[in-house]
Amino acid sequence: VQLQASGGGLVQAGDSLKLSCAASGRTFGSLVMGWFRQAPGKEREFVALLSRISTITEYADSVEGRFTISRDNAKNTVYLQMNSLKPEDTAVYYCAAGSRVAITSTDYNYWGQGTQVTVSS
């Protein structure tokens, strides 16, 4: 499975941004999709996940109510809509794919290259 993340950029606090992650190489609909992020000097952390047919979603407490994960299985793409962005959301965002509904990065077998999100105050 190959994952290609895009949509990052530099925004101001309070702005919105939508990340995309296009998948190829395997039946997208069979994969659990997740978003993780890593800020400078910090460990990679879970952001959101979405099950195969969008019946299960889970979010980190820090983004609950502001971020929304969604998927379009026809386009082999998962999205992360980020609203009310804060400077602490600044990080490299990674999409990931796996076979289990899990929030630990080790449960995901495939990773995209990451896209930088920078939120200025």
Coordinates of N, CA and C in Angstrom, one line a residue:
V1 N 0.8 -1.2 0.0 CA 0.0 0.0 0.0 C 0.9 1.2 0.0
Q2 N 0.6 2.1 -0.9 CA 1.3 3.4 -0.9 C 0.3 4.5 -0.5
L3 N 0.8 5.4 0.3 CA 0.0 6.5 0.8 C 0.7 7.8 0.5
Q4 N -0.1 8.7 0.0 CA 0.4 10.1 -0.3 C -0.4 11.1 0.4
A5 N 0.2 11.8 1.4 CA -0.6 12.8 2.1 C -0.3 14.2 1.4
S6 N -1.3 15.1 1.5 CA -1.2 16.4 1.0 C -2.1 17.3 1.7
G7 N -2.0 18.6 1.5 CA -2.9 19.6 2.0 C -2.4 20.4 3.2
G8 N -1.2 20.1 3.6 CA -0.6 20.9 4.7 C -0.3 22.3 4.3
G9 N 0.1 23.2 5.2 CA 0.4 24.5 4.9 C 0.6 25.4 6.1
L10 N 0.7 26.7 5.9 CA 0.9 27.7 7.0 C -0.4 28.4 7.1
V11 N -1.0 28.4 8.3 CA -2.3 29.1 8.5 C -2.2 29.8 9.9
Q12 N -3.2 30.7 10.1 CA -3.3 31.4 11.4 C -4.2 30.7 12.3
A13 N -4.0 30.9 13.6 CA -4.9 30.3 14.6 C -6.3 30.7 14.3
G14 N -7.2 29.6 14.4 CA -8.6 29.8 14.1 C -9.0 29.4 12.7
D15 N -8.0 29.3 11.9 CA -8.3 28.9 10.5 C -8.6 27.4 10.4
S16 N -8.9 27.0 9.2 CA -9.2 25.6 8.9 C -8.3 25.1 7.8
L17 N -8.1 23.8 7.7 CA -7.2 23.2 6.7 C -7.8 21.8 6.5
K18 N -7.7 21.3 5.3 CA -8.1 19.9 5.1 C -7.0 19.1 4.4
L19 N -6.6 18.1 5.1 CA -5.6 17.2 4.6 C -6.2 16.0 3.8
S20 N -5.5 15.5 2.9 CA -6.0 14.4 2.1 C -4.9 13.3 2.1
C21 N -5.3 12.1 1.9 CA -4.3 11.0 1.8 C -4.9 10.0 0.8
A22 N -4.2 9.9 -0.3 CA -4.6 9.0 -1.4 C -3.8 7.7 -1.2
A23 N -4.6 6.6 -1.4 CA -4.0 5.3 -1.2 C -4.0 4.5 -2.5
S24 N -3.0 3.7 -2.7 CA -3.0 2.8 -3.9 C -2.3 1.5 -3.5
G25 N -2.5 0.5 -4.3 CA -1.8 -0.7 -4.1 C -2.6 -1.8 -3.4
R26 N -3.7 -1.5 -2.9 CA -4.5 -2.6 -2.2 C -5.9 -2.1 -2.1
T27 N -6.8 -2.9 -1.9 CA -8.2 -2.5 -1.7 C -8.4 -1.6 -0.5
F28 N -8.6 -0.3 -0.9 CA -8.7 0.7 0.2 C -9.8 0.4 1.2
G29 N -10.9 -0.1 0.7 CA -12.0 -0.4 1.6 C -11.7 -1.4 2.7
S30 N -10.7 -2.1 2.6 CA -10.3 -3.2 3.6 C -9.4 -2.6 4.7
L31 N -9.1 -1.3 4.6 CA -8.1 -0.8 5.5 C -8.7 0.1 6.5
V32 N -8.2 0.1 7.8 CA -8.5 1.1 8.8 C -7.5 2.2 8.5
M33 N -8.0 3.4 8.5 CA -7.2 4.6 8.2 C -7.0 5.5 9.5
G34 N -5.8 6.0 9.6 CA -5.6 6.8 10.8 C -4.7 8.0 10.4
W35 N -4.8 9.0 11.2 CA -3.9 10.2 11.1 C -3.1 10.3 12.4
F36 N -1.9 10.6 12.3 CA -1.0 10.8 13.4 C -0.2 12.1 13.2
R37 N 0.4 12.6 14.2 CA 1.2 13.8 14.0 C 2.4 13.8 14.9
Q38 N 3.4 14.5 14.5 CA 4.6 14.6 15.3 C 5.1 16.0 15.3
A39 N 5.2 16.6 16.4 CA 5.7 18.0 16.6 C 7.2 17.9 16.9
P40 N 8.0 18.9 16.6 CA 9.4 18.9 16.8 C 9.7 18.6 18.3
G41 N 10.6 17.6 18.5 CA 11.0 17.2 19.8 C 10.0 16.4 20.6
K42 N 9.0 16.0 19.9 CA 7.9 15.2 20.6 C 7.8 13.8 19.8
E43 N 7.2 12.9 20.5 CA 6.9 11.6 19.9 C 5.6 11.7 19.0
R44 N 5.6 10.8 18.1 CA 4.4 10.8 17.2 C 3.2 10.4 18.0
E45 N 2.1 11.1 17.8 CA 0.9 10.9 18.5 C -0.3 10.7 17.6
F46 N -1.3 9.9 18.2 CA -2.5 9.6 17.5 C -3.4 10.9 17.4
V47 N -4.0 11.0 16.2 CA -5.0 12.1 16.0 C -6.4 11.6 15.8
A48 N -6.5 10.7 14.8 CA -7.9 10.2 14.5 C -7.8 8.9 13.7
L49 N -8.9 8.2 13.8 CA -9.0 7.0 13.0 C -10.4 6.8 12.5
L50 N -10.5 6.0 11.4 CA -11.8 5.7 10.8 C -11.7 4.2 10.3
S51 N -12.8 3.5 10.7 CA -12.8 2.1 10.3 C -13.2 1.9 8.8
R52 N -13.2 0.7 8.4 CA -13.3 0.4 7.0 C -14.5 1.0 6.3
I53 N -15.7 0.9 6.9 CA -16.9 1.5 6.3 C -17.4 2.6 7.2
S54 N -16.5 3.3 7.8 CA -16.8 4.5 8.5 C -17.8 4.3 9.7
T55 N -17.9 3.1 10.2 CA -18.8 2.9 11.4 C -18.1 3.3 12.7
I56 N -16.8 3.3 12.7 CA -16.1 3.6 14.0 C -15.2 4.8 13.7
T57 N -15.3 5.8 14.5 CA -14.3 6.9 14.5 C -13.8 7.1 15.9
E58 N -12.6 7.6 16.0 CA -12.0 7.9 17.3 C -11.1 9.1 17.2
Y59 N -11.0 9.9 18.1 CA -10.2 11.1 18.1 C -9.4 11.3 19.4
A60 N -8.3 11.9 19.2 CA -7.5 12.3 20.4 C -8.3 13.4 21.1
D61 N -8.2 13.4 22.4 CA -8.9 14.4 23.2 C -8.6 15.9 22.8
S62 N -7.4 16.0 22.4 CA -6.9 17.4 22.0 C -7.5 17.9 20.7
V63 N -8.1 17.0 19.9 CA -8.7 17.5 18.6 C -10.2 17.2 18.6
E64 N -10.7 16.5 19.5 CA -12.2 16.2 19.5 C -13.0 17.4 19.4
G65 N -14.0 17.4 18.5 CA -14.8 18.5 18.3 C -14.3 19.6 17.3
R66 N -13.0 19.5 16.9 CA -12.4 20.4 16.0 C -12.0 19.7 14.7
F67 N -11.6 18.5 14.8 CA -11.1 17.7 13.6 C -12.2 16.7 13.2
T68 N -12.3 16.4 11.9 CA -13.2 15.4 11.4 C -12.5 14.5 10.4
I69 N -12.5 13.2 10.6 CA -11.9 12.3 9.7 C -13.0 11.7 8.8
S70 N -12.7 11.5 7.6 CA -13.7 11.0 6.7 C -13.0 10.2 5.5
R71 N -13.7 9.4 4.8 CA -13.1 8.7 3.7 C -14.0 8.6 2.6
D72 N -13.5 8.5 1.4 CA -14.2 8.2 0.2 C -13.6 7.0 -0.5
N73 N -14.3 5.9 -0.3 CA -13.7 4.6 -0.7 C -13.7 4.5 -2.3
A74 N -14.5 5.3 -2.9 CA -14.5 5.3 -4.4 C -13.3 6.0 -4.9
K75 N -12.8 6.9 -4.1 CA -11.6 7.7 -4.5 C -10.3 7.2 -3.8
N76 N -10.4 6.2 -3.0 CA -9.3 5.7 -2.3 C -8.6 6.8 -1.5
T77 N -9.4 7.6 -0.8 CA -8.8 8.8 -0.2 C -9.5 8.9 1.2
V78 N -8.6 9.3 2.2 CA -9.1 9.7 3.5 C -8.7 11.1 3.7
Y79 N -9.6 11.8 4.5 CA -9.4 13.2 4.7 C -9.4 13.5 6.2
L80 N -8.8 14.6 6.5 CA -8.8 15.2 7.9 C -9.1 16.6 7.8
Q81 N -10.4 17.0 8.2 CA -10.8 18.4 8.2 C -10.4 18.9 9.6
M82 N -9.6 20.0 9.5 CA -9.2 20.6 10.8 C -9.7 22.0 10.9
N83 N -10.5 22.2 11.9 CA -11.1 23.5 12.1 C -10.6 24.1 13.4
S84 N -10.7 25.4 13.6 CA -10.3 26.1 14.8 C -8.9 25.7 15.2
L85 N -8.0 25.8 14.3 CA -6.6 25.4 14.5 C -5.9 26.2 15.5
K86 N -5.1 25.6 16.3 CA -4.3 26.2 17.4 C -2.8 26.1 17.1
P87 N -2.0 27.0 17.6 CA -0.6 26.8 17.4 C 0.0 25.4 17.9
E88 N -0.6 24.8 18.9 CA -0.2 23.5 19.4 C -0.6 22.4 18.4
D89 N -1.3 22.7 17.4 CA -1.6 21.7 16.3 C -0.4 21.6 15.3
T90 N 0.5 22.5 15.4 CA 1.7 22.5 14.5 C 2.4 21.2 14.6
A91 N 2.6 20.5 13.5 CA 3.3 19.2 13.5 C 3.3 18.8 12.0
V92 N 4.1 17.7 11.8 CA 4.0 16.9 10.6 C 2.9 15.9 10.8
Y93 N 2.0 15.9 9.8 CA 0.8 15.0 9.9 C 1.0 13.8 9.0
Y94 N 0.8 12.6 9.5 CA 1.0 11.4 8.7 C -0.3 10.6 8.6
C95 N -0.6 10.1 7.5 CA -1.7 9.2 7.4 C -1.1 7.8 7.4
A96 N -1.9 6.9 7.9 CA -1.5 5.5 8.1 C -2.6 4.5 7.8
A97 N -2.3 3.3 7.5 CA -3.3 2.3 7.2 C -2.9 1.0 7.9
G98 N -3.9 0.3 8.3 CA -3.7 -0.9 9.0 C -5.0 -1.8 8.9
S99 N -4.9 -2.9 9.7 CA -6.0 -3.8 9.6 C -6.8 -3.9 10.9
R100 N -6.3 -3.1 11.9 CA -7.0 -3.1 13.2 C -7.5 -1.7 13.6
V101 N -8.6 -1.6 14.3 CA -9.0 -0.3 14.8 C -8.1 -0.1 16.1
A102 N -7.2 0.8 16.0 CA -6.2 1.0 17.1 C -5.7 2.4 17.1
I103 N -5.3 2.9 18.2 CA -4.7 4.2 18.3 C -3.2 4.2 18.5
T104 N -2.6 3.0 18.5 CA -1.1 2.9 18.6 C -0.5 2.9 17.3
S105 N 0.6 3.6 17.1 CA 1.2 3.7 15.8 C 1.7 2.3 15.3
T106 N 2.1 1.5 16.2 CA 2.6 0.2 15.9 C 1.6 -0.8 15.2
D107 N 0.3 -0.4 15.4 CA -0.7 -1.2 14.8 C -1.0 -0.9 13.3
Y108 N -0.3 0.1 12.8 CA -0.4 0.5 11.4 C 0.8 0.1 10.6
N109 N 0.5 -0.6 9.5 CA 1.6 -1.2 8.7 C 2.1 -0.2 7.6
Y110 N 1.3 0.7 7.2 CA 1.7 1.5 6.0 C 1.5 3.0 6.4
W111 N 2.5 3.8 5.9 CA 2.6 5.2 6.3 C 2.8 6.1 5.1
G112 N 2.2 7.2 5.1 CA 2.5 8.2 4.1 C 3.8 9.0 4.5
Q113 N 4.1 9.9 3.7 CA 5.4 10.7 3.9 C 5.3 11.8 4.8
G114 N 4.1 12.2 5.2 CA 3.9 13.4 6.1 C 3.7 14.7 5.3
T115 N 2.9 15.5 5.9 CA 2.6 16.9 5.4 C 2.7 17.8 6.6
Q116 N 3.4 18.9 6.4 CA 3.6 19.9 7.4 C 2.4 20.8 7.6
V117 N 2.0 20.9 8.8 CA 1.0 21.9 9.2 C 1.6 22.9 10.2
T118 N 1.5 24.1 9.9 CA 2.1 25.2 10.8 C 1.0 26.2 11.1
V119 N 0.7 26.4 12.4 CA -0.3 27.3 12.8 C 0.3 28.4 13.6
S120 N 0.2 29.6 13.1 CA 0.8 30.8 13.7 C -0.2 31.4 14.6
S121 N 0.3 32.1 15.7 CA -0.6 32.7 16.7 C -0.9 34.1 16.3

